[in-house]
Every structure is written in structure tokens, then in C-alpha cells.
CSV table of C-alpha atoms in Angstrom, one decimal:
chain,number,residue,atom,x,y,z
A,16,MET,CA,73.2,78.7,173.0
A,17,LYS,CA,74.4,77.4,176.3
A,18,SER,CA,71.2,75.4,176.7
A,19,VAL,CA,71.7,73.9,173.2
A,20,ASN,CA,75.3,72.9,174.0
A,21,THR,CA,74.1,71.3,177.2
A,22,ILE,CA,71.6,69.2,175.3
A,23,VAL,CA,74.2,68.2,172.8
A,24,ILE,CA,76.6,67.1,175.6
A,25,PHE,CA,73.7,65.2,177.3
A,26,LEU,CA,72.9,63.3,174.0
A,27,ILE,CA,76.5,62.4,173.4
A,28,THR,CA,77.0,61.2,176.9
A,29,PHE,CA,74.1,58.7,176.6
A,30,GLY,CA,75.2,57.4,173.2
A,31,TYR,CA,73.0,59.4,170.9
A,32,GLU,CA,74.4,60.6,167.6
A,33,VAL,CA,74.2,64.3,167.1
A,34,ILE,CA,73.6,65.4,163.5
A,35,TYR,CA,74.4,69.1,162.9
A,36,ASN,CA,72.6,71.2,160.3
A,37,ASP,CA,75.5,72.6,158.3
A,38,ALA,CA,73.7,72.9,154.9
A,39,PRO,CA,70.3,74.2,153.9
A,40,VAL,CA,67.3,71.9,154.2
A,41,LEU,CA,63.8,71.9,152.7
A,42,TRP,CA,61.5,74.5,154.2
A,43,GLN,CA,64.2,75.8,156.5
A,44,THR,CA,63.1,78.9,158.5
A,45,GLY,CA,65.9,79.2,161.1
A,46,PHE,CA,69.6,79.4,161.2
A,47,GLN,CA,72.1,76.6,160.4
A,48,ASP,CA,73.9,75.2,163.4
A,49,PRO,CA,76.8,77.4,164.5
A,50,ALA,CA,80.4,76.2,164.2
A,51,THR,CA,82.2,79.4,165.2
A,52,PRO,CA,81.9,81.8,168.2
A,53,VAL,CA,80.9,84.5,165.8
A,54,MET,CA,77.9,82.6,164.5
A,55,GLU,CA,76.9,81.7,168.1
A,56,GLY,CA,77.0,85.4,168.9
A,57,ILE,CA,74.8,86.2,165.8
A,58,ILE,CA,72.2,83.7,166.8
A,59,ASN,CA,72.1,84.9,170.4
A,60,LEU,CA,71.8,88.5,169.3
A,61,HIS,CA,69.0,87.5,167.0
A,62,HIS,CA,67.1,85.8,169.8
A,63,ASP,CA,67.6,88.9,172.0
A,64,PHE,CA,66.2,91.1,169.3
A,65,ILE,CA,63.2,88.9,168.8
A,66,PHE,CA,62.5,89.2,172.6
A,67,PHE,CA,62.3,93.0,172.3
A,68,PHE,CA,60.3,92.7,169.0
A,69,ILE,CA,57.6,90.5,170.7
A,70,LEU,CA,57.3,93.0,173.6
A,71,ILE,CA,57.0,96.0,171.3
A,72,PHE,CA,54.6,94.1,169.0
A,73,VAL,CA,52.3,93.1,171.8
A,74,PHE,CA,52.3,96.6,173.3
A,75,VAL,CA,51.5,98.3,170.0
A,76,LEU,CA,48.8,95.8,169.2
A,77,TRP,CA,47.2,96.4,172.6
A,78,ILE,CA,47.2,100.1,172.0
A,79,LEU,CA,45.7,99.7,168.5
A,80,LEU,CA,43.0,97.4,169.7
A,81,ARG,CA,42.1,99.8,172.6
A,82,ALA,CA,42.0,102.7,170.2
A,83,ILE,CA,39.8,100.8,167.7
A,84,TYR,CA,37.4,99.7,170.5
A,85,PHE,CA,37.1,102.9,172.5
A,86,PHE,CA,37.5,105.7,170.0
A,87,ASN,CA,34.6,105.1,167.6
A,88,SER,CA,31.2,106.6,167.2
A,89,ARG,CA,29.3,103.6,168.7
A,90,VAL,CA,31.2,103.7,172.1
A,91,ASN,CA,31.8,107.5,172.3
A,92,LYS,CA,28.9,109.5,170.8
A,93,VAL,CA,30.6,112.8,171.6
A,94,ALA,CA,34.2,113.4,170.6
A,95,ILE,CA,36.6,114.6,173.3
A,96,ASN,CA,39.4,117.0,172.5
A,97,TYR,CA,42.8,116.2,174.0
A,98,SER,CA,45.7,118.5,174.3
A,99,HIS,CA,49.3,117.4,174.1
A,100,GLY,CA,50.7,115.6,177.1
A,101,THR,CA,54.3,116.4,177.9
A,102,LEU,CA,54.7,113.4,180.2
A,103,ILE,CA,53.5,110.8,177.7
A,104,GLU,CA,55.6,112.3,174.9
A,105,LEU,CA,58.7,112.1,177.1
A,106,ILE,CA,57.8,108.5,177.9
A,107,TRP,CA,57.4,107.3,174.3
A,108,THR,CA,60.6,109.1,173.3
A,109,ILE,CA,62.8,107.9,176.2
A,110,ILE,CA,61.8,104.3,176.2
A,111,PRO,CA,62.7,103.6,172.5
A,112,ILE,CA,66.0,105.4,173.1
A,113,MET,CA,66.7,103.0,176.0
A,114,ILE,CA,65.7,100.0,173.9
A,115,LEU,CA,68.0,101.1,171.1
A,116,MET,CA,70.9,101.7,173.5
A,117,THR,CA,70.3,98.2,175.0
A,118,ILE,CA,70.5,96.7,171.6
A,119,ALA,CA,73.5,98.8,170.5
A,120,VAL,CA,75.9,97.6,173.1
A,121,PRO,CA,75.9,93.9,172.2
A,122,SER,CA,75.6,94.8,168.5
A,123,PHE,CA,78.8,96.8,168.5
A,124,ALA,CA,80.6,94.2,170.6
A,125,LEU,CA,79.7,91.5,168.1
A,126,LEU,CA,80.6,93.8,165.1
A,127,TYR,CA,84.0,94.4,166.5
A,128,SER,CA,84.6,90.7,167.2
A,129,ILE,CA,83.7,89.9,163.6
A,130,ASP,CA,86.4,92.3,162.3
A,131,GLU,CA,89.1,91.2,164.8
A,132,ILE,CA,92.0,89.2,163.4
A,133,ILE,CA,93.8,87.2,166.1
A,134,ASN,CA,97.3,86.1,165.1
A,135,PRO,CA,96.2,83.7,162.3
A,136,ALA,CA,98.0,80.4,162.1
A,137,VAL,CA,96.7,79.7,158.6
A,138,THR,CA,96.0,82.1,155.8
A,139,VAL,CA,93.8,81.2,152.8
A,140,LYS,CA,93.3,83.5,149.8
A,141,ALA,CA,89.9,83.1,148.0
A,142,VAL,CA,89.7,84.6,144.5
A,143,GLY,CA,86.3,84.8,142.9
A,144,HIS,CA,85.8,84.2,139.2
A,145,GLN,CA,82.9,83.9,136.8
A,146,TRP,CA,81.8,81.4,138.0
A,147,TYR,CA,84.1,79.5,140.4
A,148,TRP,CA,86.5,80.1,143.2
A,149,SER,CA,90.3,79.8,143.3
A,150,TYR,CA,92.2,79.2,146.6
A,151,GLU,CA,95.8,79.8,147.6
A,152,TYR,CA,97.7,78.6,150.7
A,153,SER,CA,100.7,80.9,150.5
A,154,ASP,CA,102.0,80.0,154.0
A,155,TYR,CA,103.5,76.8,152.6
A,156,ILE,CA,106.2,76.7,149.9
A,157,GLY,CA,107.4,73.5,148.2
A,158,GLU,CA,110.9,72.6,147.3
A,159,ASN,CA,110.6,74.3,143.9
A,160,GLY,CA,109.1,77.4,145.3
A,161,GLU,CA,105.5,76.6,144.3
A,162,ILE,CA,102.6,77.2,146.7
A,163,ILE,CA,99.4,75.3,147.1
A,164,ASN,CA,96.7,76.6,144.8
A,165,PHE,CA,93.7,75.1,143.1
A,166,ASP,CA,90.3,75.9,141.5
A,167,SER,CA,87.0,74.9,143.0
A,168,TYR,CA,84.2,74.2,140.6
A,169,ILE,CA,80.6,73.1,141.2
A,170,ILE,CA,80.0,69.4,140.6
A,171,PRO,CA,77.3,69.0,137.8
A,172,GLU,CA,74.1,67.4,138.8
A,173,GLU,CA,74.6,64.3,136.7
A,174,ASP,CA,77.9,63.6,138.5
A,175,LEU,CA,76.6,63.9,142.0
A,176,GLU,CA,77.0,60.8,144.3
A,177,ILE,CA,74.4,59.7,146.8
A,178,GLY,CA,74.4,62.0,149.8
A,179,GLN,CA,75.9,65.0,148.0
A,180,PHE,CA,74.0,68.3,147.8
A,181,ARG,CA,72.8,69.6,144.5
A,182,LEU,CA,74.2,73.1,143.6
A,183,LEU,CA,76.4,73.0,146.7
A,184,GLU,CA,79.1,70.3,146.1
A,185,VAL,CA,82.5,71.2,144.6
A,186,ASP,CA,85.3,69.1,143.2
A,187,ASN,CA,88.0,70.7,145.5
A,188,ARG,CA,87.1,71.7,149.1
A,189,ILE,CA,88.9,74.1,151.3
A,190,ILE,CA,90.6,72.2,154.1
A,191,VAL,CA,91.2,74.0,157.4
A,192,PRO,CA,92.1,72.8,160.9
A,193,VAL,CA,89.7,73.0,163.9
A,194,ASN,CA,90.4,75.1,167.0
A,195,THR,CA,92.8,77.2,165.0
A,196,HIS,CA,92.7,80.9,164.0
A,197,VAL,CA,92.3,81.1,160.2
A,198,ARG,CA,92.4,84.2,158.1
A,199,VAL,CA,90.6,84.2,154.7
A,200,ILE,CA,91.7,86.9,152.3
A,201,VAL,CA,88.9,87.5,149.7
A,202,THR,CA,89.3,89.3,146.4
A,203,SER,CA,88.0,88.9,142.8
A,204,ALA,CA,89.4,88.6,139.3
A,205,ASP,CA,86.5,90.1,137.4
A,206,VAL,CA,83.3,91.3,139.1
A,207,ILE,CA,82.2,91.6,142.7
A,208,HIS,CA,81.6,88.3,144.4
A,209,SER,CA,80.8,87.4,148.0
A,210,TRP,CA,82.4,84.6,150.0
A,211,ALA,CA,79.6,83.5,152.5
A,212,VAL,CA,79.2,80.4,154.7
A,213,PRO,CA,76.2,80.6,157.0
A,214,SER,CA,77.3,78.0,159.6
A,215,LEU,CA,80.6,79.9,160.0
A,216,GLY,CA,78.9,83.3,160.3
A,217,VAL,CA,81.0,84.9,157.6
A,218,LYS,CA,80.1,86.9,154.5
A,219,CYS,CA,82.8,89.0,152.8
A,220,ASP,CA,82.7,90.7,149.4
A,221,GLY,CA,85.5,90.0,146.9
A,222,ILE,CA,86.1,93.2,145.0
A,223,PRO,CA,88.5,93.4,142.0
A,224,GLY,CA,91.7,95.3,143.0
A,225,ARG,CA,91.1,95.1,146.7
A,226,LEU,CA,91.8,92.6,149.5
A,227,ASN,CA,89.2,92.0,152.3
A,228,GLN,CA,89.8,89.7,155.2
A,229,ILE,CA,87.8,87.7,157.6
A,230,SER,CA,88.7,85.5,160.6
A,231,LEU,CA,87.6,81.9,161.3
A,232,PHE,CA,87.8,79.8,164.4
A,233,ILE,CA,85.9,76.6,163.8
A,234,LYS,CA,85.1,74.7,167.0
A,235,ARG,CA,84.1,71.4,165.6
A,236,GLU,CA,84.8,69.1,162.7
A,237,GLY,CA,82.4,69.1,159.8
A,238,VAL,CA,81.7,70.1,156.2
A,239,TYR,CA,80.2,73.6,155.8
A,240,TYR,CA,78.4,74.8,152.7
A,241,GLY,CA,78.0,78.3,151.3
A,242,GLN,CA,77.4,80.2,148.1
A,243,CYS,CA,78.4,83.4,146.5
A,244,SER,CA,76.0,86.0,148.0
A,245,GLU,CA,76.5,88.7,145.4
A,246,LEU,CA,74.7,88.9,142.1
A,247,CYS,CA,77.8,88.2,139.9
A,248,GLY,CA,76.2,87.3,136.6
A,249,VAL,CA,74.1,84.7,134.8
A,250,ASN,CA,75.7,81.7,136.6
A,251,HIS,CA,75.6,83.3,140.1
A,252,GLY,CA,73.7,80.4,141.5
A,253,PHE,CA,76.4,77.9,140.4
A,254,ILE,CA,79.4,79.2,142.4
A,255,PRO,CA,79.3,77.3,145.7
A,256,ILE,CA,81.7,77.2,148.6
A,257,VAL,CA,82.6,74.1,150.7
A,258,VAL,CA,84.8,74.3,153.8
A,259,GLU,CA,85.9,71.1,155.5
A,260,ALA,CA,87.2,71.4,159.1
A,261,VAL,CA,89.5,68.6,160.1
A,262,PRO,CA,91.8,67.8,163.1
A,263,LEU,CA,95.2,69.5,163.0
A,264,ASP,CA,97.1,66.2,162.2
A,265,ASN,CA,94.8,65.5,159.2
A,266,TYR,CA,95.3,69.1,158.0
A,267,ILE,CA,99.1,68.7,158.2
A,268,ASP,CA,98.9,65.4,156.2
A,269,TRP,CA,96.8,67.1,153.6
A,270,ILE,CA,99.3,70.0,153.3
A,271,GLN,CA,102.2,67.6,152.8
A,272,LYS,CA,100.4,65.6,150.2
A,273,LYS,CA,99.6,68.8,148.3
A,274,LEU,CA,103.2,70.1,148.5
A,275,TYR,CA,104.9,66.9,147.5
A,276,ALA,CA,102.3,65.3,145.2
């Protein structure tokens, strides 16, 4: 990920426009571009796992090919009986244990960082419904005691404008500030939903009668698209999530407009 960041800085320095992949694209096989430290950690951990996977795959393939070539009736006319080898059994037991331990250390570190909540400056409550999301900003109270809350519905295909994504665009986006610790409290009003945004590295189930929470620290401005990742009914594919990260000043202006509209 450091090399990717270096390339991005290089392109910006020489006047090139960097376009981030914050929504799914046709024939996509990799991750969306990360916007949070958690997602960067997930991608780095995935790449590390793939490294071990390739080593193991090549080694096992080599053993299989050697066994197929040497242990057959054409090469060895007379079968040879082998007894158990204590040394080789120790080796093929200890090496996988060491690999699992090597994988476990960064995995647990990333897992605990995902669950960590660091003094959130903004709290957003996401409530799943069949089939839309409701959001509440309870940190801010207007003159009459009301809080900011709104529903977020999918935009029908016939109402989409040029450049908008089919099945991903909503009428009311979540607005959050960049470089700010944000807490999202997720629950549901009916069945189990799941609030998931790939570029932010978050996926949290909304369970009726329970409150789950996740932490966001978005490092760059942008619009991030997600969907409900739980089979919540017949319209499960029509309950998208859109998070827009803006500078702090723009966020404050948006809050004031919502409170005094």
C-alpha cells in the first residue's frame, strides 16, 4: 500500500488526475481503493496471505508431480515399502504451525483495530428497514429539540442522471467529515440487515433489538458505495448505502442547513 500511495503522490505532483475506484466496476476481480486505515490493513493482509498461498501451492504441486512421475509402474517396476519417518512427520507438522502463527499475529492486530472505538467526534445511527435505511445524527439538537434524521431510498432506474450508478444511488446520502473519528451505530427495525461499504472496510449486521457499532476514519474526500450484505428479503438487492466524505467546514454547513431548514 505504501508503494500505491507513492505512485498516487507522484501522479498528483506532475499534474495527473487520480481517479479512485470507490464503486464496483464491470468484471472487477480485486478490491476497491481503500479510504480508511482499516481497509488498507485488510488489503495488505490479503496480499500477505496470497504470498504464503503461492508458496504452499507451488510446493504441494511439486510434490504431487514428483509422486505422479516417480511412483508408477512404468518408472518403478518393483514397489518399495517405506516405514514411517519421525523427522519428516515433525517437519510437516511444525512448518504449518509456524505459518499459522505468522498469519495469526497480524490477523488479530487487524481484528482488534477494527473493533476499536477511538473517542468518536460524530455518531451516526443507521437503522435498516425493508428495504431502505434510516439515519439519525443525535449529536445535534435544534431549537425545538428535534434531531437530524432522514430516510435513504434507492433512486429508480428511470430517474437516474448521467454518471449515477444503477442500483447504488440513493436520494439522501450520509455526510461525514474526513480525517475525523466517526462512530456508526447499526440496528434494524424488522429483519437482520448488514451495513457494508467495501472502500471503507466495514460490514456490520443490524439486528432487531440490538445495537452494534463500527468506527470510521475516512482519509480522503469521495463518495463511497455499498449495499446491504444480508439476505433481508425479496428486495434485498435494492437497499444501497452511499457515504459522502467532505471537508469539516462543508460538513458543519450541511449540519446547520439540516438543523435550521
